[in-house]
XYZ file of C-alpha atoms in Angstrom:
216
model
C 11.737 -10.601 37.913
C 10.470 -11.266 41.431
C 6.819 -10.438 41.991
C 4.579 -10.200 45.019
C 1.419 -12.217 44.654
C -0.150 -14.226 41.860
C 0.465 -13.283 38.226
C -1.917 -13.240 35.273
C -0.490 -13.292 31.743
C -2.744 -12.319 28.841
C -2.615 -11.435 25.165
C -4.418 -8.385 23.850
C -5.429 -8.079 20.206
C -7.020 -5.526 17.909
C -8.329 -5.934 14.363
C -9.671 -2.811 12.706
C -10.711 -1.861 9.188
C -10.025 1.717 8.167
C -10.287 3.641 4.886
C -7.077 3.821 2.809
C -5.142 7.066 2.726
C -3.013 6.506 -0.378
C -3.433 4.916 -3.795
C -0.474 3.899 -5.938
C -0.386 2.870 -9.560
C 2.267 2.256 -12.198
C 2.554 3.885 -15.618
C 4.763 2.165 -18.188
C 5.732 3.871 -21.447
C 7.105 1.737 -24.280
C 8.724 2.326 -27.675
C 10.051 0.120 -30.466
C 11.939 0.919 -33.659
C 14.600 -0.565 -35.882
C 16.876 2.342 -35.014
C 18.119 2.704 -31.439
C 18.192 6.494 -31.496
C 14.638 6.604 -32.832
C 13.516 4.247 -30.063
C 15.069 6.460 -27.406
C 13.580 9.586 -28.953
C 10.077 8.101 -29.022
C 10.462 6.833 -25.471
C 11.524 10.275 -24.250
C 8.668 11.939 -26.141
C 6.025 9.618 -24.699
C 7.484 9.858 -21.195
C 7.345 13.656 -21.468
C 3.659 13.472 -22.427
C 3.010 11.403 -19.299
C 4.838 13.975 -17.187
C 2.659 16.743 -18.606
C -0.489 14.864 -17.605
C 0.866 14.212 -14.117
C 1.863 17.878 -13.755
C -1.703 18.854 -14.591
C -3.087 16.456 -11.984
C -1.387 18.156 -9.029
C -2.078 18.503 -6.127
C -3.924 15.163 -6.320
C -0.578 13.543 -7.174
C 1.367 13.487 -3.924
C 4.447 11.740 -5.251
C 5.891 10.143 -8.365
C 8.998 8.052 -8.774
C 10.503 7.086 -12.114
C 12.512 3.900 -12.330
C 12.931 0.601 -14.145
C 14.285 2.092 -17.373
C 14.958 -0.636 -19.914
C 16.453 -0.512 -23.394
C 17.207 -3.812 -25.086
C 17.928 -5.108 -28.588
C 15.751 -7.613 -30.403
C 17.821 -10.154 -32.320
C 17.050 -12.910 -34.759
C 17.193 -16.443 -33.426
C 19.748 -17.402 -36.030
C 22.346 -14.905 -34.891
C 23.223 -11.668 -33.152
C 21.914 -9.326 -35.806
C 19.759 -6.631 -34.193
C 16.406 -6.210 -35.935
C 14.808 -3.729 -33.524
C 15.214 -1.888 -30.236
C 12.740 -1.946 -27.354
C 12.570 0.707 -24.659
C 10.381 1.148 -21.597
C 10.254 3.293 -18.480
C 7.941 2.927 -15.479
C 6.739 5.640 -13.125
C 5.036 4.876 -9.815
C 2.425 7.480 -8.893
C 0.982 8.104 -5.425
C -2.414 9.811 -5.238
C -4.234 11.190 -2.196
C -7.365 12.518 -3.913
C -9.315 9.400 -4.833
C -12.014 11.376 -6.661
C -9.485 12.208 -9.384
C -7.876 8.762 -9.489
C -10.074 7.019 -12.055
C -10.015 9.861 -14.564
C -6.247 10.292 -14.226
C -5.556 6.602 -14.802
C -7.773 6.524 -17.882
C -6.211 9.677 -19.332
C -2.794 8.131 -18.954
C -3.954 4.834 -20.455
C -5.325 6.756 -23.448
C -1.813 7.867 -24.416
C 0.075 6.137 -27.212
C 2.023 3.042 -26.093
C 1.224 3.498 -22.398
C 0.135 0.817 -19.938
C -1.365 1.600 -16.517
C -1.618 -0.931 -13.671
C -3.132 -0.565 -10.215
C -4.270 0.893 -7.940
C -2.733 -0.420 -4.742
C -4.425 0.990 -1.648
C -2.348 1.807 1.428
C -2.122 3.715 4.678
C 0.499 6.338 5.370
C 3.472 4.982 7.363
C 2.598 7.372 10.209
C -1.162 6.829 9.995
C -3.076 7.391 13.261
C -4.753 4.037 12.556
C -1.651 2.189 13.792
C -1.658 4.082 17.086
C -5.377 3.476 17.542
C -4.892 -0.261 16.970
C -2.089 -0.448 19.532
C -4.224 1.361 22.094
C -7.100 -1.012 21.379
C -4.819 -4.033 21.869
C -3.699 -2.728 25.259
C -7.304 -2.123 26.283
C -8.158 -5.677 25.229
C -5.302 -7.090 27.314
C -6.395 -5.078 30.338
C -9.996 -6.227 29.932
C -8.980 -9.875 29.718
C -6.760 -9.597 32.771
C -9.575 -8.021 34.775
C -11.977 -10.755 33.699
C -9.572 -13.479 34.835
C -8.952 -11.691 38.109
C -12.673 -11.209 38.753
C -13.303 -14.892 38.035
C -10.915 -15.646 40.896
C -12.460 -13.088 43.205
C -9.375 -10.893 42.884
C -8.348 -7.620 41.284
C -5.402 -6.323 39.286
C -2.791 -4.641 41.440
C 0.114 -3.804 39.093
C 1.513 -4.144 35.590
C 4.676 -6.225 35.439
C 5.434 -6.332 31.735
C 3.980 -5.171 28.422
C 5.415 -6.357 25.098
C 4.457 -5.693 21.497
C 4.305 -9.044 19.699
C 4.739 -7.415 16.321
C 1.431 -7.924 14.537
C 1.339 -6.094 11.239
C -1.331 -4.549 9.074
C -2.541 -6.279 5.942
C -2.326 -4.027 2.882
C -5.193 -4.497 0.457
C -4.936 -3.873 -3.235
C -6.941 -3.977 -6.384
C -5.097 -4.408 -9.635
C -6.526 -3.337 -12.961
C -4.375 -3.351 -16.075
C -5.339 -0.975 -18.865
C -4.412 -1.873 -22.402
C -1.869 0.197 -24.281
C -3.531 3.274 -25.697
C -3.837 3.893 -29.394
C -3.605 7.656 -29.104
C -7.046 8.081 -30.612
C -7.709 11.174 -28.533
C -11.367 10.314 -27.911
C -13.265 11.341 -24.821
C -12.214 9.679 -21.583
C -15.048 7.645 -19.995
C -15.882 7.820 -16.317
C -14.261 5.201 -14.105
C -15.299 4.863 -10.473
C -12.873 3.050 -8.200
C -13.961 1.818 -4.779
C -11.182 2.229 -2.201
C -10.571 -1.025 -0.341
C -10.575 -0.861 3.482
C -7.232 -1.593 5.110
C -7.000 -4.138 7.920
C -4.805 -2.933 10.782
C -3.770 -5.382 13.483
C -1.923 -5.049 16.763
C -1.122 -7.510 19.534
C 0.509 -7.223 22.947
C 1.555 -9.606 25.699
C 0.949 -8.339 29.221
C 1.628 -9.633 32.745
C -0.179 -8.316 35.798
C -0.045 -9.065 39.484
C -3.389 -9.640 41.156
C -4.575 -9.732 44.727
C -4.932 -13.049 46.506
C -7.742 -15.009 44.849
C -10.775 -16.181 46.763
C -10.903 -19.925 46.191
C -13.604 -22.319 47.250
C-alpha cells in the first residue's frame, strides 16, 4: 500500500487480571458388583442421587453435562472369566455463584462412591474482559506511536493498518480431588474456595503515517 510520508510501526499489548465468572468441576459416580445388572442399577441409583443434589443447588448451577459413561468387565489374569463389573459416569458442572460452590462440592463428595475434582476457574466466552483488553492494546499501540513521533519532532497523521496478532487469555485453575464418600451422612464442613484471577491478554500490530520529522 502506497503511503504519503514516513511510517511508524508499533505493537500494542495489554495484560489484565480479572475475577473469574465461572467455576467448573467434575463429579464421577462409580459402582462395582459381580453381577452386571446390579452394577448398572447401583450406578443409576447413585447418579440419580447426584442429580437430586444438583437440582437442589439451582440457580447456582448454570449448566451440567453428563458424559464419559463407562462399563467394563474385570477378568482374571489367567483367562477371560469375568469376576466383576465396573461402571462409572462423569458429570461436568458449571457454577456461577461461588458462595455456594464449596458446600455443593462437599455435599456431592459425601455421597457413596462419588469423587469430585476441581474447580477450574474461567471467564465466559463473551466476557467484557476480552473487549476491554483489546481496547487497552489499541490504546497502548497509539501511545507508543505518539511517543516515537514526538521523539522525532513529528505527529501522527493517519492510521494505515491495524491487525490483531491473536494473543489469548490464560485460564487459571485450581484442582482439588475429594476422596470417594462413605455415605456416612455426617454434617458437611465449611469449605472456602478462593477464586483465582484470570489473566487476559491482547496484542495488536499498527502502522501509522507521521508528519515529516525534525532532524538535527
